[in-house]
Amino acid sequence: MSIHKKSKFEVNIMKQAGNIVALVHANMKEAVKEGITTKELDELAYKIIKENRADPTFLGYHGFPATICASVNEQVVHGFPSENVVLKQGDIISIDVGATYKGFVGDSAWTYPVGEISEDKKRLLKATQEALFAGLEHMKSNDRLENVAGAIEDVAKANNLGIVRQYGGHGVGRQMHEDPFVYNYRTNNPLVLERGMVIAIEPMLNLGCDDVEVLDDGWCVVTKDKKASAHFEHTVHVTDDGPEILTKLL
Ligand code: MG
Ligand code: MG
């Protein structure tokens, strides 16, 4: 495993990349409503990224065909945007997006409600977001990656939610996926966090069981029991004073 720590100069560029991603999410939050297609959301995200002189990181990544991953209800991650997927009242949609600016990547995901959603889905969204921020608390020098994972696991368990095991967070930099991999549960990871590490933390929690499977398109991950799943992600810089979230609006 080799972890590329970032200089102040590099972190500053990553902040700009992250800001563009945050801008996309601010627009997604407004645009998500009953009747819109996930293809329209994808086109809007593409336009915003390009207007800000960045490139959509996901487009073409291992052949991924779009700017955003748009994963509805039981879809966990990597859903293809489509003109055939029309959002309806009561859905939840996880939107994951990356932007590459001056060679550096920002990566962030958020799950949005479409209109009024069920109490269970509300609980899922609240707890998954809470898990993200509980994990983030430990993104400081001399803390341990294991504590990030443990904090996420504890929130998931306290809310009786399934934890997706096969996917997780990752280092971010010139590449979208760098070392280290971040499980969303304890694995006895010995890694001690150091200033300059930039890592995407991204719990994916389910209303039902942990188990997921990949659809025939080779990409879209769904829960095996077809119960809803949520995904919240920020790209975060480890500092001596605590987490610095790079994917929020400047
Ligand atoms: Mg992401
Ligand atoms: Mg990620």
CSV table of N, CA, C and O in Angstrom, one decimal, residues 23-145:
chain,number,residue,atom,x,y,z
A,23,LEU,N,-21.0,22.2,-5.6
A,23,LEU,CA,-21.9,23.0,-6.4
A,23,LEU,C,-22.9,22.1,-7.2
A,23,LEU,O,-24.1,22.4,-7.3
A,24,VAL,N,-22.4,21.0,-7.7
A,24,VAL,CA,-23.3,20.1,-8.4
A,24,VAL,C,-24.3,19.6,-7.4
A,24,VAL,O,-25.5,19.6,-7.7
A,25,HIS,N,-23.9,19.2,-6.2
A,25,HIS,CA,-24.8,18.7,-5.2
A,25,HIS,C,-25.9,19.8,-4.8
A,25,HIS,O,-27.1,19.5,-4.6
A,26,ALA,N,-25.4,21.0,-4.7
A,26,ALA,CA,-26.4,22.1,-4.3
A,26,ALA,C,-27.5,22.1,-5.4
A,26,ALA,O,-28.7,22.4,-5.1
A,27,ASN,N,-27.1,21.9,-6.7
A,27,ASN,CA,-28.0,22.0,-7.8
A,27,ASN,C,-28.9,20.7,-7.8
A,27,ASN,O,-30.1,20.8,-8.2
A,28,MET,N,-28.3,19.6,-7.5
A,28,MET,CA,-29.0,18.3,-7.5
A,28,MET,C,-30.2,18.4,-6.4
A,28,MET,O,-31.3,18.0,-6.7
A,29,LYS,N,-29.8,18.9,-5.3
A,29,LYS,CA,-30.8,19.0,-4.2
A,29,LYS,C,-32.0,19.8,-4.6
A,29,LYS,O,-33.2,19.4,-4.3
A,30,GLU,N,-31.8,20.9,-5.4
A,30,GLU,CA,-32.9,21.7,-5.9
A,30,GLU,C,-33.7,20.9,-7.0
A,30,GLU,O,-34.9,21.0,-7.2
A,31,ALA,N,-32.9,20.2,-7.9
A,31,ALA,CA,-33.5,19.6,-9.1
A,31,ALA,C,-34.3,18.3,-8.8
A,31,ALA,O,-35.2,18.0,-9.6
A,32,VAL,N,-33.9,17.6,-7.8
A,32,VAL,CA,-34.5,16.3,-7.5
A,32,VAL,C,-36.0,16.5,-7.1
A,32,VAL,O,-36.3,17.2,-6.1
A,33,LYS,N,-36.9,16.1,-7.9
A,33,LYS,CA,-38.3,16.2,-7.6
A,33,LYS,C,-39.1,15.2,-8.5
A,33,LYS,O,-38.5,14.7,-9.5
A,34,GLU,N,-40.3,15.0,-8.1
A,34,GLU,CA,-41.1,14.0,-8.8
A,34,GLU,C,-41.2,14.5,-10.3
A,34,GLU,O,-41.4,15.6,-10.6
A,35,GLY,N,-41.0,13.5,-11.2
A,35,GLY,CA,-41.2,13.8,-12.6
A,35,GLY,C,-39.9,14.0,-13.4
A,35,GLY,O,-39.8,13.8,-14.6
A,36,ILE,N,-38.8,14.3,-12.7
A,36,ILE,CA,-37.5,14.5,-13.4
A,36,ILE,C,-36.9,13.1,-13.7
A,36,ILE,O,-37.1,12.1,-12.9
A,37,THR,N,-36.2,13.0,-14.8
A,37,THR,CA,-35.5,11.7,-15.1
A,37,THR,C,-34.0,11.8,-14.6
A,37,THR,O,-33.5,12.9,-14.4
A,38,THR,N,-33.4,10.6,-14.3
A,38,THR,CA,-32.0,10.7,-13.8
A,38,THR,C,-31.1,11.1,-15.0
A,38,THR,O,-30.0,11.6,-14.7
A,39,LYS,N,-31.5,10.9,-16.2
A,39,LYS,CA,-30.8,11.4,-17.4
A,39,LYS,C,-30.7,13.0,-17.3
A,39,LYS,O,-29.6,13.5,-17.6
A,40,GLU,N,-31.8,13.6,-17.0
A,40,GLU,CA,-31.8,15.1,-16.9
A,40,GLU,C,-30.9,15.6,-15.8
A,40,GLU,O,-30.2,16.6,-15.9
A,41,LEU,N,-30.9,14.8,-14.6
A,41,LEU,CA,-30.0,15.2,-13.6
A,41,LEU,C,-28.5,15.0,-14.0
A,41,LEU,O,-27.7,15.9,-13.7
A,42,ASP,N,-28.2,14.0,-14.8
A,42,ASP,CA,-26.9,13.7,-15.3
A,42,ASP,C,-26.4,14.9,-16.2
A,42,ASP,O,-25.3,15.4,-16.1
A,43,GLU,N,-27.3,15.3,-17.1
A,43,GLU,CA,-27.0,16.4,-18.0
A,43,GLU,C,-26.7,17.7,-17.3
A,43,GLU,O,-25.8,18.5,-17.6
A,44,LEU,N,-27.5,18.0,-16.2
A,44,LEU,CA,-27.3,19.2,-15.4
A,44,LEU,C,-25.9,19.1,-14.7
A,44,LEU,O,-25.2,20.1,-14.7
A,45,ALA,N,-25.6,18.0,-14.2
A,45,ALA,CA,-24.3,17.8,-13.5
A,45,ALA,C,-23.1,18.0,-14.5
A,45,ALA,O,-22.1,18.7,-14.1
A,46,TYR,N,-23.3,17.4,-15.6
A,46,TYR,CA,-22.2,17.6,-16.7
A,46,TYR,C,-22.0,19.1,-17.0
A,46,TYR,O,-20.9,19.5,-17.1
A,47,LYS,N,-23.1,19.8,-17.2
A,47,LYS,CA,-23.0,21.2,-17.6
A,47,LYS,C,-22.3,22.0,-16.5
A,47,LYS,O,-21.5,22.8,-16.8
A,48,ILE,N,-22.7,21.8,-15.2
A,48,ILE,CA,-22.1,22.5,-14.1
A,48,ILE,C,-20.6,22.3,-14.1
A,48,ILE,O,-19.8,23.2,-13.9
A,49,ILE,N,-20.2,21.0,-14.2
A,49,ILE,CA,-18.8,20.7,-14.1
A,49,ILE,C,-18.0,21.3,-15.2
A,49,ILE,O,-16.9,21.9,-15.0
A,50,LYS,N,-18.5,21.3,-16.4
A,50,LYS,CA,-17.8,21.9,-17.6
A,50,LYS,C,-17.8,23.4,-17.5
A,50,LYS,O,-16.8,24.0,-17.8
A,51,GLU,N,-18.9,24.0,-17.0
A,51,GLU,CA,-18.9,25.5,-16.8
A,51,GLU,C,-17.8,25.9,-15.9
A,51,GLU,O,-17.4,27.1,-15.9
A,52,ASN,N,-17.4,25.0,-15.0
A,52,ASN,CA,-16.4,25.4,-14.0
A,52,ASN,C,-15.0,24.8,-14.4
A,52,ASN,O,-14.1,24.7,-13.5
A,53,ARG,N,-14.8,24.6,-15.7
A,53,ARG,CA,-13.5,24.2,-16.3
A,53,ARG,C,-12.9,23.0,-15.6
A,53,ARG,O,-11.8,22.8,-15.4
A,54,ALA,N,-13.8,22.0,-15.3
A,54,ALA,CA,-13.4,20.8,-14.8
A,54,ALA,C,-13.9,19.7,-15.7
A,54,ALA,O,-14.7,19.9,-16.6
A,55,ASP,N,-13.6,18.4,-15.4
A,55,ASP,CA,-14.0,17.3,-16.1
A,55,ASP,C,-14.8,16.3,-15.2
A,55,ASP,O,-14.4,16.1,-14.1
A,56,PRO,N,-15.8,15.7,-15.8
A,56,PRO,CA,-16.5,14.7,-15.0
A,56,PRO,C,-15.7,13.4,-14.8
A,56,PRO,O,-15.4,12.8,-15.8
A,57,THR,N,-15.3,13.2,-13.6
A,57,THR,CA,-14.3,12.1,-13.3
A,57,THR,C,-14.9,10.7,-13.7
A,57,THR,O,-14.1,9.8,-14.1
A,58,PHE,N,-16.2,10.5,-13.5
A,58,PHE,CA,-16.7,9.2,-13.7
A,58,PHE,C,-16.9,8.8,-15.1
A,58,PHE,O,-16.8,7.6,-15.5
A,59,LEU,N,-17.2,9.8,-16.0
A,59,LEU,CA,-17.5,9.6,-17.4
A,59,LEU,C,-16.3,8.9,-18.1
A,59,LEU,O,-15.2,9.5,-18.2
A,60,GLY,N,-16.5,7.7,-18.5
A,60,GLY,CA,-15.4,6.9,-19.1
A,60,GLY,C,-14.6,6.1,-18.2
A,60,GLY,O,-13.7,5.3,-18.6
A,61,TYR,N,-14.8,6.3,-16.8
A,61,TYR,CA,-14.0,5.6,-15.9
A,61,TYR,C,-14.3,4.1,-15.9
A,61,TYR,O,-15.4,3.7,-15.7
A,62,HIS,N,-13.3,3.3,-16.3
A,62,HIS,CA,-13.6,1.8,-16.6
A,62,HIS,C,-14.8,1.6,-17.5
A,62,HIS,O,-15.5,0.6,-17.3
A,63,GLY,N,-15.1,2.6,-18.3
A,63,GLY,CA,-16.2,2.5,-19.2
A,63,GLY,C,-17.5,3.0,-18.7
A,63,GLY,O,-18.6,2.9,-19.3
A,64,PHE,N,-17.5,3.6,-17.5
A,64,PHE,CA,-18.8,4.1,-16.9
A,64,PHE,C,-19.4,5.2,-17.9
A,64,PHE,O,-18.6,6.1,-18.3
A,65,PRO,N,-20.7,5.1,-18.2
A,65,PRO,CA,-21.2,6.0,-19.3
A,65,PRO,C,-21.7,7.3,-18.9
A,65,PRO,O,-22.3,8.0,-19.8
A,66,ALA,N,-21.5,7.8,-17.7
A,66,ALA,CA,-22.2,9.0,-17.3
A,66,ALA,C,-21.4,9.9,-16.3
A,66,ALA,O,-20.4,9.5,-15.9
A,67,THR,N,-21.9,11.1,-16.0
A,67,THR,CA,-21.3,12.0,-15.1
A,67,THR,C,-21.6,11.6,-13.7
A,67,THR,O,-20.7,11.8,-12.8
A,68,ILE,N,-22.8,11.2,-13.4
A,68,ILE,CA,-23.2,10.9,-12.0
A,68,ILE,C,-23.6,9.4,-12.0
A,68,ILE,O,-24.0,8.8,-13.0
A,69,CYS,N,-23.5,8.8,-10.8
A,69,CYS,CA,-24.1,7.6,-10.5
A,69,CYS,C,-25.5,7.9,-9.9
A,69,CYS,O,-25.5,8.7,-8.9
A,70,ALA,N,-26.5,7.4,-10.4
A,70,ALA,CA,-27.9,7.7,-9.9
A,70,ALA,C,-28.6,6.4,-9.5
A,70,ALA,O,-29.0,5.6,-10.3
A,71,SER,N,-28.6,6.2,-8.2
A,71,SER,CA,-29.1,4.9,-7.7
A,71,SER,C,-30.3,5.1,-6.8
A,71,SER,O,-30.3,5.8,-5.8
A,72,VAL,N,-31.4,4.5,-7.3
A,72,VAL,CA,-32.7,4.8,-6.7
A,72,VAL,C,-33.2,3.6,-5.8
A,72,VAL,O,-33.0,2.5,-6.2
A,73,ASN,N,-33.7,4.0,-4.6
A,73,ASN,CA,-34.3,3.0,-3.7
A,73,ASN,C,-33.3,1.9,-3.3
A,73,ASN,O,-32.3,2.1,-2.6
A,74,GLU,N,-33.6,0.6,-3.8
A,74,GLU,CA,-32.8,-0.5,-3.4
A,74,GLU,C,-31.4,-0.5,-4.2
A,74,GLU,O,-30.6,-1.4,-3.9
A,75,GLN,N,-31.2,0.4,-5.1
A,75,GLN,CA,-29.9,0.5,-5.8
A,75,GLN,C,-29.0,1.2,-4.8
A,75,GLN,O,-29.3,2.2,-4.2
A,76,VAL,N,-27.8,0.6,-4.6
A,76,VAL,CA,-26.8,1.1,-3.6
A,76,VAL,C,-25.9,2.1,-4.3
A,76,VAL,O,-25.8,3.3,-3.8
A,77,VAL,N,-25.2,1.7,-5.3
A,77,VAL,CA,-24.3,2.6,-6.0
A,77,VAL,C,-24.2,2.2,-7.5
A,77,VAL,O,-24.7,1.1,-7.9
A,78,HIS,N,-23.6,3.1,-8.3
A,78,HIS,CA,-23.2,2.8,-9.7
A,78,HIS,C,-24.4,2.6,-10.6
A,78,HIS,O,-24.3,2.0,-11.7
A,79,GLY,N,-25.6,3.2,-10.3
A,79,GLY,CA,-26.7,3.2,-11.2
A,79,GLY,C,-26.5,4.1,-12.4
A,79,GLY,O,-25.9,5.2,-12.3
A,80,PHE,N,-26.9,3.6,-13.6
A,80,PHE,CA,-26.8,4.4,-14.8
A,80,PHE,C,-27.9,5.4,-14.8
A,80,PHE,O,-29.1,5.0,-14.7
A,81,PRO,N,-27.6,6.7,-15.1
A,81,PRO,CA,-28.7,7.6,-15.4
A,81,PRO,C,-29.4,7.2,-16.6
A,81,PRO,O,-28.8,6.6,-17.5
A,82,SER,N,-30.8,7.4,-16.7
A,82,SER,CA,-31.5,7.0,-17.8
A,82,SER,C,-32.8,7.8,-18.0
A,82,SER,O,-33.3,8.3,-17.1
A,83,GLU,N,-33.1,8.0,-19.3
A,83,GLU,CA,-34.3,8.8,-19.6
A,83,GLU,C,-35.6,7.9,-19.2
A,83,GLU,O,-36.7,8.5,-19.1
A,84,ASN,N,-35.4,6.7,-18.9
A,84,ASN,CA,-36.5,5.8,-18.5
A,84,ASN,C,-36.7,5.7,-17.0
A,84,ASN,O,-37.7,5.1,-16.6
A,85,VAL,N,-35.8,6.3,-16.3
A,85,VAL,CA,-36.0,6.4,-14.8
A,85,VAL,C,-36.5,7.7,-14.4
A,85,VAL,O,-35.8,8.7,-14.4
A,86,VAL,N,-37.8,7.7,-14.1
A,86,VAL,CA,-38.5,9.0,-13.7
A,86,VAL,C,-38.7,8.9,-12.2
A,86,VAL,O,-39.3,8.0,-11.7
A,87,LEU,N,-38.3,9.9,-11.5
A,87,LEU,CA,-38.4,9.9,-10.1
A,87,LEU,C,-39.9,10.1,-9.7
A,87,LEU,O,-40.6,10.9,-10.3
A,88,LYS,N,-40.3,9.4,-8.6
A,88,LYS,CA,-41.6,9.6,-8.1
A,88,LYS,C,-41.6,9.8,-6.6
A,88,LYS,O,-40.7,9.4,-5.9
A,89,GLN,N,-42.7,10.4,-6.2
A,89,GLN,CA,-42.9,10.7,-4.8
A,89,GLN,C,-42.6,9.4,-3.9
A,89,GLN,O,-43.1,8.3,-4.3
A,90,GLY,N,-41.8,9.6,-2.9
A,90,GLY,CA,-41.5,8.5,-2.0
A,90,GLY,C,-40.2,7.7,-2.3
A,90,GLY,O,-39.7,6.9,-1.5
A,91,ASP,N,-39.6,8.1,-3.5
A,91,ASP,CA,-38.3,7.5,-3.8
A,91,ASP,C,-37.2,8.1,-3.0
A,91,ASP,O,-37.4,9.3,-2.6
A,92,ILE,N,-36.1,7.4,-2.9
A,92,ILE,CA,-34.9,8.1,-2.5
A,92,ILE,C,-33.9,7.9,-3.6
A,92,ILE,O,-33.9,6.9,-4.3
A,93,ILE,N,-33.0,8.9,-3.8
A,93,ILE,CA,-32.0,8.7,-4.9
A,93,ILE,C,-30.6,9.1,-4.4
A,93,ILE,O,-30.4,10.2,-3.9
A,94,SER,N,-29.7,8.2,-4.5
A,94,SER,CA,-28.3,8.5,-4.2
A,94,SER,C,-27.6,9.0,-5.4
A,94,SER,O,-27.6,8.3,-6.5
A,95,ILE,N,-27.0,10.2,-5.3
A,95,ILE,CA,-26.2,10.7,-6.4
A,95,ILE,C,-24.8,10.8,-6.0
A,95,ILE,O,-24.5,11.5,-5.0
A,96,ASP,N,-23.9,10.2,-6.8
A,96,ASP,CA,-22.5,10.2,-6.5
A,96,ASP,C,-21.9,10.9,-7.7
A,96,ASP,O,-22.2,10.6,-8.8
A,97,VAL,N,-21.0,11.8,-7.4
A,97,VAL,CA,-20.4,12.6,-8.5
A,97,VAL,C,-18.9,12.9,-8.2
A,97,VAL,O,-18.6,13.2,-7.0
A,98,GLY,N,-18.1,12.9,-9.3
A,98,GLY,CA,-16.7,13.3,-9.1
A,98,GLY,C,-16.4,14.4,-10.2
A,98,GLY,O,-16.9,14.4,-11.3
A,99,ALA,N,-15.5,15.3,-9.8
A,99,ALA,CA,-15.0,16.3,-10.7
A,99,ALA,C,-13.5,16.3,-10.7
A,99,ALA,O,-12.9,16.3,-9.6
A,100,THR,N,-12.8,16.4,-11.8
A,100,THR,CA,-11.4,16.5,-11.9
A,100,THR,C,-11.0,17.9,-12.3
A,100,THR,O,-11.4,18.4,-13.4
A,101,TYR,N,-10.3,18.6,-11.4
A,101,TYR,CA,-9.9,20.0,-11.7
A,101,TYR,C,-8.4,20.1,-11.6
A,101,TYR,O,-7.8,19.8,-10.5
A,102,LYS,N,-7.7,20.6,-12.6
A,102,LYS,CA,-6.3,20.7,-12.7
A,102,LYS,C,-5.6,19.5,-12.2
A,102,LYS,O,-4.6,19.5,-11.4
A,103,GLY,N,-6.2,18.3,-12.6
A,103,GLY,CA,-5.5,17.0,-12.3
A,103,GLY,C,-5.9,16.4,-11.0
A,103,GLY,O,-5.4,15.3,-10.8
A,104,PHE,N,-6.7,17.1,-10.2
A,104,PHE,CA,-7.1,16.5,-8.9
A,104,PHE,C,-8.6,16.2,-8.8
A,104,PHE,O,-9.4,17.0,-9.4
A,105,VAL,N,-9.0,15.2,-8.1
A,105,VAL,CA,-10.3,14.8,-8.0
A,105,VAL,C,-11.0,15.2,-6.7
A,105,VAL,O,-10.4,15.1,-5.6
A,106,GLY,N,-12.3,15.5,-6.8
A,106,GLY,CA,-13.2,15.6,-5.7
A,106,GLY,C,-14.3,14.6,-5.9
A,106,GLY,O,-14.8,14.4,-7.0
A,107,ASP,N,-14.8,14.0,-4.8
A,107,ASP,CA,-15.7,12.9,-4.9
A,107,ASP,C,-16.7,13.0,-3.7
A,107,ASP,O,-16.3,13.0,-2.6
A,108,SER,N,-18.0,13.0,-4.0
A,108,SER,CA,-19.0,13.2,-3.0
A,108,SER,C,-20.3,12.6,-3.4
A,108,SER,O,-20.7,12.7,-4.5
A,109,ALA,N,-21.0,11.9,-2.4
A,109,ALA,CA,-22.3,11.3,-2.7
A,109,ALA,C,-23.3,11.8,-1.7
A,109,ALA,O,-22.9,12.1,-0.5
A,110,TRP,N,-24.5,11.9,-2.1
A,110,TRP,CA,-25.6,12.3,-1.1
A,110,TRP,C,-26.9,11.6,-1.5
A,110,TRP,O,-27.1,11.3,-2.7
A,111,THR,N,-27.7,11.3,-0.6
A,111,THR,CA,-29.0,10.6,-0.9
A,111,THR,C,-30.1,11.6,-0.6
A,111,THR,O,-30.2,12.2,0.5
A,112,TYR,N,-31.0,11.8,-1.6
A,112,TYR,CA,-32.0,12.8,-1.5
A,112,TYR,C,-33.4,12.2,-1.5
A,112,TYR,O,-33.6,11.2,-2.2
A,113,PRO,N,-34.3,12.7,-0.7
A,113,PRO,CA,-35.7,12.3,-0.8
A,113,PRO,C,-36.4,12.9,-1.9
A,113,PRO,O,-36.1,14.0,-2.3
A,114,VAL,N,-37.4,12.2,-2.5
A,114,VAL,CA,-38.2,12.7,-3.5
A,114,VAL,C,-39.6,13.0,-2.9
A,114,VAL,O,-40.3,12.0,-2.6
A,115,GLY,N,-39.9,14.2,-2.6
A,115,GLY,CA,-41.1,14.5,-1.9
A,115,GLY,C,-41.2,13.9,-0.5
A,115,GLY,O,-40.2,13.8,0.2
A,116,GLU,N,-42.4,13.5,-0.1
A,116,GLU,CA,-42.6,12.9,1.2
A,116,GLU,C,-42.1,11.4,1.1
A,116,GLU,O,-42.6,10.7,0.2
A,117,ILE,N,-41.3,11.0,2.1
A,117,ILE,CA,-40.8,9.6,2.1
A,117,ILE,C,-41.3,8.9,3.4
A,117,ILE,O,-41.7,9.6,4.3
A,118,SER,N,-41.2,7.6,3.4
A,118,SER,CA,-41.6,6.8,4.6
A,118,SER,C,-40.7,7.1,5.8
A,118,SER,O,-39.6,7.6,5.7
A,119,GLU,N,-41.3,6.8,6.9
A,119,GLU,CA,-40.5,7.0,8.2
A,119,GLU,C,-39.2,6.1,8.2
A,119,GLU,O,-38.2,6.6,8.7
A,120,ASP,N,-39.3,4.9,7.6
A,120,ASP,CA,-38.1,4.1,7.5
A,120,ASP,C,-37.0,4.7,6.7
A,120,ASP,O,-35.8,4.7,7.0
A,121,LYS,N,-37.4,5.3,5.6
A,121,LYS,CA,-36.5,5.9,4.7
A,121,LYS,C,-35.9,7.1,5.3
A,121,LYS,O,-34.7,7.4,5.2
A,122,LYS,N,-36.7,7.9,6.1
A,122,LYS,CA,-36.2,9.1,6.8
A,122,LYS,C,-35.1,8.6,7.8
A,122,LYS,O,-34.1,9.3,7.9
A,123,ARG,N,-35.4,7.6,8.5
A,123,ARG,CA,-34.5,7.0,9.5
A,123,ARG,C,-33.2,6.6,8.8
A,123,ARG,O,-32.1,6.9,9.3
A,124,LEU,N,-33.3,6.0,7.7
A,124,LEU,CA,-32.1,5.5,6.9
A,124,LEU,C,-31.2,6.7,6.5
A,124,LEU,O,-30.0,6.7,6.7
A,125,LEU,N,-31.8,7.7,6.0
A,125,LEU,CA,-31.1,8.9,5.5
A,125,LEU,C,-30.4,9.6,6.7
A,125,LEU,O,-29.2,9.9,6.6
A,126,LYS,N,-31.2,9.8,7.7
A,126,LYS,CA,-30.6,10.5,8.9
A,126,LYS,C,-29.4,9.7,9.5
A,126,LYS,O,-28.4,10.3,9.8
A,127,ALA,N,-29.6,8.4,9.6
A,127,ALA,CA,-28.6,7.6,10.3
A,127,ALA,C,-27.3,7.5,9.4
A,127,ALA,O,-26.2,7.5,9.9
A,128,THR,N,-27.5,7.4,8.1
A,128,THR,CA,-26.3,7.2,7.2
A,128,THR,C,-25.5,8.5,7.2
A,128,THR,O,-24.3,8.5,7.2
A,129,GLN,N,-26.2,9.6,7.2
A,129,GLN,CA,-25.5,10.9,7.2
A,129,GLN,C,-24.8,11.1,8.6
A,129,GLN,O,-23.7,11.5,8.7
A,130,GLU,N,-25.5,10.6,9.6
A,130,GLU,CA,-24.9,10.7,11.0
A,130,GLU,C,-23.6,9.8,11.0
A,130,GLU,O,-22.6,10.1,11.6
A,131,ALA,N,-23.7,8.6,10.4
A,131,ALA,CA,-22.5,7.7,10.3
A,131,ALA,C,-21.4,8.4,9.6
A,131,ALA,O,-20.2,8.2,10.1
A,132,LEU,N,-21.6,9.1,8.5
A,132,LEU,CA,-20.6,9.8,7.8
A,132,LEU,C,-19.9,10.8,8.8
A,132,LEU,O,-18.6,10.7,8.9
A,133,PHE,N,-20.7,11.6,9.5
A,133,PHE,CA,-20.1,12.6,10.3
A,133,PHE,C,-19.4,12.0,11.6
A,133,PHE,O,-18.4,12.6,12.0
A,134,ALA,N,-19.9,10.9,12.0
A,134,ALA,CA,-19.3,10.2,13.2
A,134,ALA,C,-17.9,9.7,12.8
A,134,ALA,O,-16.9,9.8,13.5
A,135,GLY,N,-17.8,9.2,11.6
A,135,GLY,CA,-16.5,8.7,11.0
A,135,GLY,C,-15.6,9.9,10.8
A,135,GLY,O,-14.4,9.8,11.2
A,136,LEU,N,-16.1,10.9,10.3
A,136,LEU,CA,-15.2,12.1,10.0
A,136,LEU,C,-14.5,12.7,11.2
A,136,LEU,O,-13.4,13.2,11.1
A,137,GLU,N,-15.2,12.6,12.3
A,137,GLU,CA,-14.6,13.1,13.6
A,137,GLU,C,-13.2,12.6,13.8
A,137,GLU,O,-12.4,13.3,14.5
A,138,HIS,N,-13.0,11.4,13.3
A,138,HIS,CA,-11.7,10.8,13.6
A,138,HIS,C,-10.6,11.1,12.5
A,138,HIS,O,-9.5,10.6,12.6
A,139,MET,N,-11.0,12.0,11.6
A,139,MET,CA,-10.0,12.3,10.5
A,139,MET,C,-9.0,13.4,10.9
A,139,MET,O,-9.0,14.5,10.5
A,140,LYS,N,-8.2,13.0,11.9
A,140,LYS,CA,-7.2,14.0,12.4
A,140,LYS,C,-5.9,13.2,12.7
A,140,LYS,O,-5.9,12.0,12.9
A,141,SER,N,-4.8,13.9,12.6
A,141,SER,CA,-3.5,13.4,12.8
A,141,SER,C,-3.4,12.5,14.0
A,141,SER,O,-3.9,12.9,15.1
A,142,ASN,N,-2.8,11.4,13.9
A,142,ASN,CA,-2.5,10.4,15.0
A,142,ASN,C,-3.8,9.6,15.5
A,142,ASN,O,-3.7,8.8,16.4
A,143,ASP,N,-4.9,9.9,14.9
A,143,ASP,CA,-6.1,9.1,15.1
A,143,ASP,C,-5.9,7.8,14.2
A,143,ASP,O,-4.9,7.8,13.4
A,144,ARG,N,-6.8,6.9,14.2
A,144,ARG,CA,-6.7,5.7,13.4
A,144,ARG,C,-7.8,5.5,12.5
A,144,ARG,O,-9.0,5.8,12.8
A,145,LEU,N,-7.5,5.0,11.3
A,145,LEU,CA,-8.6,4.7,10.3
A,145,LEU,C,-9.6,3.7,10.9
A,145,LEU,O,-10.8,3.8,10.6
